[in-house]
Structures are given as C-alpha cells and as structure tokens.
Amino acid sequence: MIVANNIWKSFGDHSVLERISVSVSEGEFVTLVGASGCGKTTFLRMLLGVESLTRGSLTLDGQTIPSEPDSDRGIVFQQYSVFSHMTVMENVSAAFGFRKPGISGLLFGEDKRKAHEQSLQMLERVGLADSIKKYPHELSGGMRQRLAIAQALLAKPRILLLDEPFGALDPGIRSDMHKLVLELWEEHQLTVFMVTHDLKEGFYLGTRLWVFDKVRHDPHAPEAYGATITYDLPTSTTGQTEAEFQKLFLQKTY
Amino acid sequence: MKKLVNLKAPKGFAGLLGLLPFVALLILYLMASDARLEANPSDKLLPAFSIMQDSMHRMALEPSKRNGEYLFLNDTVSSLKRLTTGVVIAAFIGLLLGISTGALPVVSTMLSPLLTVISLIPCLALLPILFIVLGLGEVSKIALIAIGITPFIARDIQRRALEIPQEQIIKAQTLGANSAQIILHVYLPQLMPKLINAVRLSLGTGWLFLIAAEAIASTDGLGYRIFLVRRYLSMDVIIPYVAWITLLAFVIDFGLRKLSRRLFPWEIAE
C-alpha cells in the first residue's frame, strides 16, 4: 500500500534521513523508534504530506502521496490535537461538518442528528460520553488524547498517524490507551504509523518495528549524514526476543 | 523580615493599598486648591469641587442658552458615536486583514509589507489630508480613528493567527476541511477573543485620535468642549470632563473584558 523508495531528506546542509526504502501493506501497525532528532517525526510528516522529500519517492497505492493533508490520513499529535474552542462533542462531530462540501461546514436537521448520534457512539467507545459538554482544558491529558483519537477516527481515515501520542501521559493511563488503540486498530482495520520514544511500547503495540539511526558518522560534521532505518523487525513473527534486542539497542544508541 | 522582593500585601489590604495613591492625590489637590483660593478667591487654575459641581450642573442638567441642548449629554453621545463607529470599522477591517494574512501565506506575502509601512505612518499627520478629502464632517473624524487603529488590530490578529498551533490546522485538514471551513471554524472562533483584546488595547489610541480630531474641527464632542473652554481657562469644566472621559474608557474596557469572558469560556485556561 505504501512504498518508500530511496528517500533522502535534508534541511540545507543538515541531513535528516537517507536511503529509506520500505514498503508497508494494508493493516500493519508500524512503530517508529529511535533517538530524538533522528527523523522519525520527519518521516511521519512526509506520510502526512506536510514535509517534502529531497530525493526519492513515497507512494500510496502507486500514487505519489498528496503534498497536503487530507482525510485519508488521520493524525494524533502529542498535544494541540483537539480544538480548544470546541466542546468534546463539537470536537468529535467536527469531522462531519468538515466533510461537507461548501464554505460553511454547518450541519442541519437530519445530518446534524446523525452526526450527533455517531459522535456519541464513538465517545462512548473511548469512554468520554460523560464529558460531552466539557472543553479540552477541563479534561485530563489522557482524556484529551482519547478525544483526539476519536476525532481522528470519525473522519474514517485509512491510515492513522500517531506522533508520540502518549508521551506526556502517566504509565497507568498509558497502558489503558495502548489497549484502546489496539482495539480500535482492529475494529477500523487501520494502517497505523506510530512514533514513540518508548521501545517497549513500540514492541508491544506494533506488528512491525522500525529503528531509525545514523549508520554513517563524521565526527567533524555531525550533521552531514542522516538517519536511516537500521532495523525493520516484524515484532510478532521473529524469534528475536524483545529483551535481546533491547540490549543491542541500548548499547548502540544510548 | 522577608526580603522586599518576596513581600506581599496582606490579604484584605490589597484593595486598600491600591486606593491609597488615589486618596493621596485627592488630598494633595484639595490642599493646593485651598491654598490658591485663599490667596485669590477668583483663581481658575485649581477650582474647588463645589465650583466644578456648579459648572457640571450647568453643563449637564440645564439646557444650553444658545440652542436649548444638554451639552454634556450631547458631547458624550457625539463622541461615543464617533469612537464606536471608528473602532467597529477598524475591528472589522483589522479582523479581515489579520485573518487573511495570518491564515493564507500568499495573502501575507502580498499584504504584510504594505501593512508594516502603513502602521508606521503617524496618523495625526494624515488628519489634514482627511479634512481636505473628506471634509470637516463626521466622516473624517471616524476615518481618522479607523485608519489610526486598523493597522494595529490587523497586525495583532495576524500574529495571533500565526500563534494558533499548526497541529490544529493540519488536524482540520485530516478531518476533510477546506480552506474556508478552516478559517471559519478554526481561525475565526479562536481569534474573536483576541480581537476583543486588541480592541481594548487600541481604545486608548482611539480616544487620542477622537479628541485630536474634535479639537481641530468640530461643533460638539467631549474633545471639542475641553478645547473650547480652554480659552476661558475653565478648569472647572475641563477637569470633570477629563475625569468623565477616563471613567468612560474604564467602563468600556471593563465591559469588553466581561463580555469576552462570557462569550468565550474556553479562553481562560490558556
């Protein structure tokens, strides 16, 4: 479904990514891990269509990925993902209005009732049905992220991009979120890309784990070479255990 | 004893402490006024409160001998009309300019340099041009206020629009929104409280332009009145008028702040 062919990315002299060639098929859950500043988020932004490629190609079903975001690809950021001026209900049903052509994006009558109903269903699914009248600033971090996920899913994306969505959450809440994301991934038959700092999280959630790292170093010009995908592990099928890999990973990067 | 930088007013005394300078100024005025009036009972520079009261009674509650109008009320209504018309026009144009330059990069590239240059023009210097082009009537005064504060509001709104997290703009697009919907549902509602704030900040400048325009060419208005009675050294009218203008400014500012709180409850937390 998604094919990256020899992607390079640099900002001026600063190389971020190099030689990235991968292909991902429908329904995979890919987790992207690596040290900070190694280009995982840049890659995610390429998938989103807000970052250009310096070289190479990135295609979705054989077509070059559109160079602006659209409703095929949903996104949840670490923060600012929800609209602070809308209530929980308005946030979630926003997708229905936005999907309507025209400039107003307002819903009336039957449409409005349907949007409300489906939104409520989704909010019940993520456990926010009690807070539909609240504004995001009145929610906890975990609730806000659940809201962001619900909001993204109602636009019915094929691909869901998650940019460190649980990075700012407490460990307990995090594991609840993991469960939720896995369930939703199956229910909605999504292809998921998730950037994370947490290797364990990457192993637990993904069906496939990518490690971004630099393979070439120039000590005099640390920015001369970009990172590439050094490991591409099908987490559920190989015999390579997580612990073993973790040891390797820790030696290398940290 | 705490260090001075850590010392705070004890609870309950904060309001009293803030009132203190006002009281001090008042006492100072009364003392100075008394001293001058004692030396010369017909002194006009620092009139006693009783004289101001008499004058204001005449201005506010007795119809004018010349045309039978209540001058104080008339002046207030004329001035407020000019000020609000000017400010509303400025807010509207400022919002349009700010939102389009803040949300649409192409428009920003085209208009930002112009906006920067215009905002550097000292507006009072435009007043003669306005008088020549638009005449001495209401339009030129309103135009001065509008022209004077539009660039400020436009640039403030532009900056606020750019401060809206890019994540939200991207998010809206992933939900299928087009440009118009993004402006209407993401930018506009989030900028409305900022607009009220920008208006609050620009009202001081608005008053300045209003009084300047009224002083130069007008037949009524608060600014007109104080510049008119200046010829007779009528401090007994000028001082209450200035106090009244200050009070009006305070009330408008207070009202706008309350309005913003009420209309945009989600704004507080940020």
PDB file of C-alpha atoms in Angstrom, chain A residues 71-228:
ATOM      1  CA  SER A  71      -8.978  12.754   5.213  1.00  0.00           C
ATOM      2  CA  ASP A  72      -7.203   9.570   4.046  1.00  0.00           C
ATOM      3  CA  ARG A  73      -4.588  10.098   6.701  1.00  0.00           C
ATOM      4  CA  GLY A  74      -5.650  10.870  10.241  1.00  0.00           C
ATOM      5  CA  ILE A  75      -3.253  12.243  12.805  1.00  0.00           C
ATOM      6  CA  VAL A  76      -2.924  12.479  16.561  1.00  0.00           C
ATOM      7  CA  PHE A  77      -0.170  14.707  17.866  1.00  0.00           C
ATOM      8  CA  GLN A  78       1.341  14.698  21.325  1.00  0.00           C
ATOM      9  CA  GLN A  79      -0.554  17.910  22.051  1.00  0.00           C
ATOM     10  CA  TYR A  80      -2.746  20.577  20.435  1.00  0.00           C
ATOM     11  CA  SER A  81      -4.578  17.857  18.537  1.00  0.00           C
ATOM     12  CA  VAL A  82      -8.028  18.986  19.571  1.00  0.00           C
ATOM     13  CA  PHE A  83      -9.697  22.332  19.046  1.00  0.00           C
ATOM     14  CA  SER A  84      -9.570  24.270  22.282  1.00  0.00           C
ATOM     15  CA  HIS A  85     -12.620  26.375  21.446  1.00  0.00           C
ATOM     16  CA  MET A  86     -14.912  23.401  20.875  1.00  0.00           C
ATOM     17  CA  THR A  87     -16.558  21.170  23.434  1.00  0.00           C
ATOM     18  CA  VAL A  88     -15.843  17.453  23.393  1.00  0.00           C
ATOM     19  CA  MET A  89     -18.968  16.866  21.327  1.00  0.00           C
ATOM     20  CA  GLU A  90     -18.156  19.645  18.871  1.00  0.00           C
ATOM     21  CA  ASN A  91     -14.614  18.377  18.519  1.00  0.00           C
ATOM     22  CA  VAL A  92     -15.714  14.891  17.630  1.00  0.00           C
ATOM     23  CA  SER A  93     -18.513  15.890  15.304  1.00  0.00           C
ATOM     24  CA  ALA A  94     -16.261  18.422  13.548  1.00  0.00           C
ATOM     25  CA  ALA A  95     -15.367  15.759  11.015  1.00  0.00           C
ATOM     26  CA  PHE A  96     -18.977  15.571   9.825  1.00  0.00           C
ATOM     27  CA  GLY A  97     -19.195  19.275   9.118  1.00  0.00           C
ATOM     28  CA  PHE A  98     -15.769  19.421   7.540  1.00  0.00           C
ATOM     29  CA  ARG A  99     -16.608  16.521   5.270  1.00  0.00           C
ATOM     30  CA  LYS A 100     -19.478  18.507   3.788  1.00  0.00           C
ATOM     31  CA  PRO A 101     -18.514  20.489   0.708  1.00  0.00           C
ATOM     32  CA  GLY A 102     -19.090  24.235   0.721  1.00  0.00           C
ATOM     33  CA  ILE A 103     -17.696  27.030   2.801  1.00  0.00           C
ATOM     34  CA  SER A 104     -19.830  26.925   5.916  1.00  0.00           C
ATOM     35  CA  GLY A 105     -19.410  23.324   7.011  1.00  0.00           C
ATOM     36  CA  LEU A 106     -22.532  23.670   9.131  1.00  0.00           C
ATOM     37  CA  LEU A 107     -24.906  20.790   9.692  1.00  0.00           C
ATOM     38  CA  PHE A 108     -28.665  20.973   9.880  1.00  0.00           C
ATOM     39  CA  GLY A 109     -31.620  18.716  10.549  1.00  0.00           C
ATOM     40  CA  GLU A 110     -31.153  15.067   9.758  1.00  0.00           C
ATOM     41  CA  ASP A 111     -27.432  15.423   9.092  1.00  0.00           C
ATOM     42  CA  LYS A 112     -26.914  17.049  12.423  1.00  0.00           C
ATOM     43  CA  ARG A 113     -28.852  14.385  14.272  1.00  0.00           C
ATOM     44  CA  LYS A 114     -26.919  11.627  12.567  1.00  0.00           C
ATOM     45  CA  ALA A 115     -23.585  13.309  13.269  1.00  0.00           C
ATOM     46  CA  HIS A 116     -24.553  13.676  16.893  1.00  0.00           C
ATOM     47  CA  GLU A 117     -25.563  10.039  17.154  1.00  0.00           C
ATOM     48  CA  GLN A 118     -22.408   8.671  15.570  1.00  0.00           C
ATOM     49  CA  SER A 119     -20.243  11.028  17.582  1.00  0.00           C
ATOM     50  CA  LEU A 120     -21.906   9.900  20.764  1.00  0.00           C
ATOM     51  CA  GLN A 121     -21.296   6.298  19.835  1.00  0.00           C
ATOM     52  CA  MET A 122     -17.633   6.997  19.283  1.00  0.00           C
ATOM     53  CA  LEU A 123     -17.382   8.939  22.526  1.00  0.00           C
ATOM     54  CA  GLU A 124     -18.940   6.034  24.368  1.00  0.00           C
ATOM     55  CA  ARG A 125     -16.417   3.760  22.721  1.00  0.00           C
ATOM     56  CA  VAL A 126     -13.488   5.791  24.040  1.00  0.00           C
ATOM     57  CA  GLY A 127     -15.141   6.431  27.398  1.00  0.00           C
ATOM     58  CA  LEU A 128     -15.880  10.137  27.090  1.00  0.00           C
ATOM     59  CA  ALA A 129     -19.667  10.027  26.919  1.00  0.00           C
ATOM     60  CA  ASP A 130     -19.948  11.710  30.311  1.00  0.00           C
ATOM     61  CA  SER A 131     -17.945  14.744  29.283  1.00  0.00           C
ATOM     62  CA  ILE A 132     -19.536  15.821  26.029  1.00  0.00           C
ATOM     63  CA  LYS A 133     -20.133  19.386  27.195  1.00  0.00           C
ATOM     64  CA  LYS A 134     -16.636  19.947  28.558  1.00  0.00           C
ATOM     65  CA  TYR A 135     -13.914  21.955  26.889  1.00  0.00           C
ATOM     66  CA  PRO A 136     -10.500  20.369  26.304  1.00  0.00           C
ATOM     67  CA  HIS A 137      -8.842  22.415  29.049  1.00  0.00           C
ATOM     68  CA  GLU A 138     -11.196  20.772  31.526  1.00  0.00           C
ATOM     69  CA  LEU A 139     -10.022  17.281  30.535  1.00  0.00           C
ATOM     70  CA  SER A 140      -7.019  15.314  31.762  1.00  0.00           C
ATOM     71  CA  GLY A 141      -4.170  14.589  29.371  1.00  0.00           C
ATOM     72  CA  GLY A 142      -5.365  11.030  28.782  1.00  0.00           C
ATOM     73  CA  MET A 143      -8.923  12.104  28.088  1.00  0.00           C
ATOM     74  CA  ARG A 144      -7.683  14.729  25.669  1.00  0.00           C
ATOM     75  CA  GLN A 145      -5.745  12.112  23.727  1.00  0.00           C
ATOM     76  CA  ARG A 146      -8.715   9.767  23.686  1.00  0.00           C
ATOM     77  CA  LEU A 147     -10.741  12.656  22.323  1.00  0.00           C
ATOM     78  CA  ALA A 148      -8.112  13.306  19.657  1.00  0.00           C
ATOM     79  CA  ILE A 149      -8.190   9.658  18.605  1.00  0.00           C
ATOM     80  CA  ALA A 150     -11.988   9.574  18.499  1.00  0.00           C
ATOM     81  CA  GLN A 151     -12.000  12.762  16.465  1.00  0.00           C
ATOM     82  CA  ALA A 152      -9.465  11.383  14.008  1.00  0.00           C
ATOM     83  CA  LEU A 153     -11.310   8.097  13.562  1.00  0.00           C
ATOM     84  CA  LEU A 154     -14.653   9.679  12.726  1.00  0.00           C
ATOM     85  CA  ALA A 155     -13.095  11.114   9.585  1.00  0.00           C
ATOM     86  CA  LYS A 156     -12.689   7.441   8.562  1.00  0.00           C
ATOM     87  CA  PRO A 157      -9.021   7.565   7.610  1.00  0.00           C
ATOM     88  CA  ARG A 158      -7.304   4.562   6.064  1.00  0.00           C
ATOM     89  CA  ILE A 159      -4.055   5.432   7.703  1.00  0.00           C
ATOM     90  CA  LEU A 160      -3.696   6.679  11.241  1.00  0.00           C
ATOM     91  CA  LEU A 161      -0.534   8.555  12.136  1.00  0.00           C
ATOM     92  CA  LEU A 162       0.364   8.893  15.793  1.00  0.00           C
ATOM     93  CA  ASP A 163       3.151  11.269  16.762  1.00  0.00           C
ATOM     94  CA  GLU A 164       4.187  10.290  20.276  1.00  0.00           C
ATOM     95  CA  PRO A 165       0.561  10.382  21.335  1.00  0.00           C
ATOM     96  CA  PHE A 166       1.157   9.037  24.814  1.00  0.00           C
ATOM     97  CA  GLY A 167       4.495  10.709  25.500  1.00  0.00           C
ATOM     98  CA  ALA A 168       3.057  13.067  28.094  1.00  0.00           C
ATOM     99  CA  LEU A 169       0.845  10.554  29.893  1.00  0.00           C
ATOM    100  CA  ASP A 170       1.280   8.673  33.155  1.00  0.00           C
ATOM    101  CA  PRO A 171       2.268   4.997  32.830  1.00  0.00           C
ATOM    102  CA  GLY A 172      -1.077   3.700  34.133  1.00  0.00           C
ATOM    103  CA  ILE A 173      -3.115   5.743  31.715  1.00  0.00           C
ATOM    104  CA  ARG A 174      -0.694   4.837  29.001  1.00  0.00           C
ATOM    105  CA  SER A 175      -1.468   1.135  29.224  1.00  0.00           C
ATOM    106  CA  ASP A 176      -5.203   1.859  29.038  1.00  0.00           C
ATOM    107  CA  MET A 177      -4.526   3.866  25.927  1.00  0.00           C
ATOM    108  CA  HIS A 178      -2.486   1.030  24.439  1.00  0.00           C
ATOM    109  CA  LYS A 179      -5.417  -1.297  24.842  1.00  0.00           C
ATOM    110  CA  LEU A 180      -7.772   1.217  23.290  1.00  0.00           C
ATOM    111  CA  VAL A 181      -5.531   1.861  20.312  1.00  0.00           C
ATOM    112  CA  LEU A 182      -5.071  -1.835  19.604  1.00  0.00           C
ATOM    113  CA  GLU A 183      -8.805  -2.441  19.763  1.00  0.00           C
ATOM    114  CA  LEU A 184      -9.602   0.485  17.507  1.00  0.00           C
ATOM    115  CA  TRP A 185      -6.882  -0.578  15.092  1.00  0.00           C
ATOM    116  CA  GLU A 186      -8.621  -3.933  14.693  1.00  0.00           C
ATOM    117  CA  GLU A 187     -12.153  -2.579  14.634  1.00  0.00           C
ATOM    118  CA  HIS A 188     -11.446   0.004  11.981  1.00  0.00           C
ATOM    119  CA  GLN A 189      -8.908  -2.028  10.016  1.00  0.00           C
ATOM    120  CA  LEU A 190      -6.430   0.784  10.023  1.00  0.00           C
ATOM    121  CA  THR A 191      -2.873   1.028   8.924  1.00  0.00           C
ATOM    122  CA  VAL A 192      -1.078   2.711  11.790  1.00  0.00           C
ATOM    123  CA  PHE A 193       2.246   4.504  11.981  1.00  0.00           C
ATOM    124  CA  MET A 194       3.260   5.479  15.464  1.00  0.00           C
ATOM    125  CA  VAL A 195       6.311   7.428  16.531  1.00  0.00           C
ATOM    126  CA  THR A 196       7.401   6.694  20.071  1.00  0.00           C
ATOM    127  CA  HIS A 197      10.334   7.183  22.392  1.00  0.00           C
ATOM    128  CA  ASP A 198       9.474   4.098  24.298  1.00  0.00           C
ATOM    129  CA  LEU A 199      10.982   0.940  22.839  1.00  0.00           C
ATOM    130  CA  LYS A 200       8.785  -1.260  24.975  1.00  0.00           C
ATOM    131  CA  GLU A 201       5.701   0.492  23.743  1.00  0.00           C
ATOM    132  CA  GLY A 202       6.978   0.057  20.211  1.00  0.00           C
ATOM    133  CA  PHE A 203       7.338  -3.690  20.667  1.00  0.00           C
ATOM    134  CA  TYR A 204       4.064  -4.113  22.469  1.00  0.00           C
ATOM    135  CA  LEU A 205       1.893  -2.226  20.025  1.00  0.00           C
ATOM    136  CA  GLY A 206       3.466  -2.732  16.642  1.00  0.00           C
ATOM    137  CA  THR A 207       3.310  -5.609  14.255  1.00  0.00           C
ATOM    138  CA  ARG A 208       6.439  -4.132  12.843  1.00  0.00           C
ATOM    139  CA  LEU A 209       9.126  -2.013  14.430  1.00  0.00           C
ATOM    140  CA  TRP A 210      11.464   0.385  12.680  1.00  0.00           C
ATOM    141  CA  VAL A 211      14.566   1.695  14.337  1.00  0.00           C
ATOM    142  CA  PHE A 212      15.854   4.995  12.982  1.00  0.00           C
ATOM    143  CA  ASP A 213      19.579   5.549  13.460  1.00  0.00           C
ATOM    144  CA  LYS A 214      22.593   7.014  11.741  1.00  0.00           C
ATOM    145  CA  VAL A 215      24.907   4.467  10.211  1.00  0.00           C
ATOM    146  CA  ARG A 216      27.479   6.909   8.943  1.00  0.00           C
ATOM    147  CA  HIS A 217      29.180   9.343  11.256  1.00  0.00           C
ATOM    148  CA  ASP A 218      31.523  12.183  10.538  1.00  0.00           C
ATOM    149  CA  PRO A 219      32.851  13.379  13.898  1.00  0.00           C
ATOM    150  CA  HIS A 220      33.780  16.747  12.398  1.00  0.00           C
ATOM    151  CA  ALA A 221      30.400  17.320  10.826  1.00  0.00           C
ATOM    152  CA  PRO A 222      27.756  15.569  12.878  1.00  0.00           C
ATOM    153  CA  GLU A 223      25.012  16.833  10.622  1.00  0.00           C
ATOM    154  CA  ALA A 224      26.494  15.604   7.380  1.00  0.00           C
ATOM    155  CA  TYR A 225      24.718  12.243   7.343  1.00  0.00           C
ATOM    156  CA  GLY A 226      21.107  11.446   8.021  1.00  0.00           C
ATOM    157  CA  ALA A 227      19.478   8.553   9.786  1.00  0.00           C
ATOM    158  CA  THR A 228      18.036   5.551   8.084  1.00  0.00           C
TER     159      THR A 228
END
